[in-house]
Steps between C-alpha positions, in 0.01 A plus 500: 500500500356722777238379751249724323577351159482155655154575642374618161650199321361254755147643492493523121619140467248381759206660317613387155538144632191519721441165674122542467526525122739206490268289714199578281689395187674201656222344707155501344345358818635764739252753637636849442327838485719596205390212277246699295745772402797268447302259283352786298815489288406145393201645313733713285699205361828667596819305434636579847368649825552876525644560846334708773589867454663650815519859377608703199757777533765609747284449805776599744541842334169606343317774697158379376365145517182399317320209667222312318325161509709266283698514175324435173635229275609510137582175326741651246698712749869432559453427870688288756425131542660267752777402257641856493816557705478694826710777342260533206197508731652771720591709196149465363304606808733768637588655162193407302426862408856627455863400541464126440720286277206507257237766438227298668248784477511776238397855596362369829194359322587228242626156601762297315344199326651156450550576129707813576227752415315721748136489602249776460481752783396337829231734627568424866866601465406813307252594773742460792758706314244782472426477872872515584536809279202654677665447839856601410392779259772411248579229251589173667729201452294180533658255743713771661245765599239236571477124543204261489390206711184309586323332792488172303805417290379228264372613163149469358239690302217698660630435855401131473614319816592817690221475757592143592878556511530846651500411871778245457704719265463815711602315815807352333635802313323836515643647820850386409473669160378824659785488753752452218352778286626853554190668357370790705169491313320171437219533245243223548304424182163324496267344755679171585827672591319787674308265730816312596697816582210660689467187711872446561566861604159587649433780251134612497332398171384854424856637510684537169819620671641339814681655790874436515571131559843366593601186312853361502628807683366741236197729505246428225177644367242272341261645246219323319381525140267292282666239280615658170245283317210627713227712347554777751715804564852364533727803546618642830360840408149357460509249788679692777443835665745771389673507837538119492668505160733779611587303813606204286707721272666678792580168666668381180692827456636456851648169382699656215 
């Protein structure tokens, strides 16, 4: 295994087995900023804890990375728990959209359920696919042409617990994920993720497209869109200036 593969494996394992999540579940008296989001799963009567989600897709290859607040949770989804093997967990998160030992996600939008069927279309996944098509101006392969990650890795509904957990989670993992990722364009979705990235990289709040920023030895562009669920214009064409959209597209073409 190469040093690069070792770095990816180590970081993925660290996030999946996050010590903050384990402390919240193992010590009810411990003070931890992640407690609200970790214990949210208790309200869903799940059989087992669904592990923190490091990323979805081939993050070390994908030219586009979508960054949002935290993953949503589905109780019937075939999703890793702490009793899965490390090999299964790596297969799931790196090849969730394509190329895995199971078809974890169908057509980039429907998740495999515990009973072997597939869910209805997940609107968030459908929306990011459209945005990737808009940038690359061709059909795309989910997980290969783009990957997804979040500023907070534990799952909940309606961003419950994100505000409390984000400082701790960002400090522990976000920069390391961005250094590992090879995306030239990082699309930041929604206000919580936008505020974190603007603060971390000193990007003025009125800017929807950053200057070039070097992370992990690679030049990146950050761009900002509303969350796909927002009641607002959500496409690049409607949110960016024409020259800004063309700059993103040209930057991606240069990568090919």
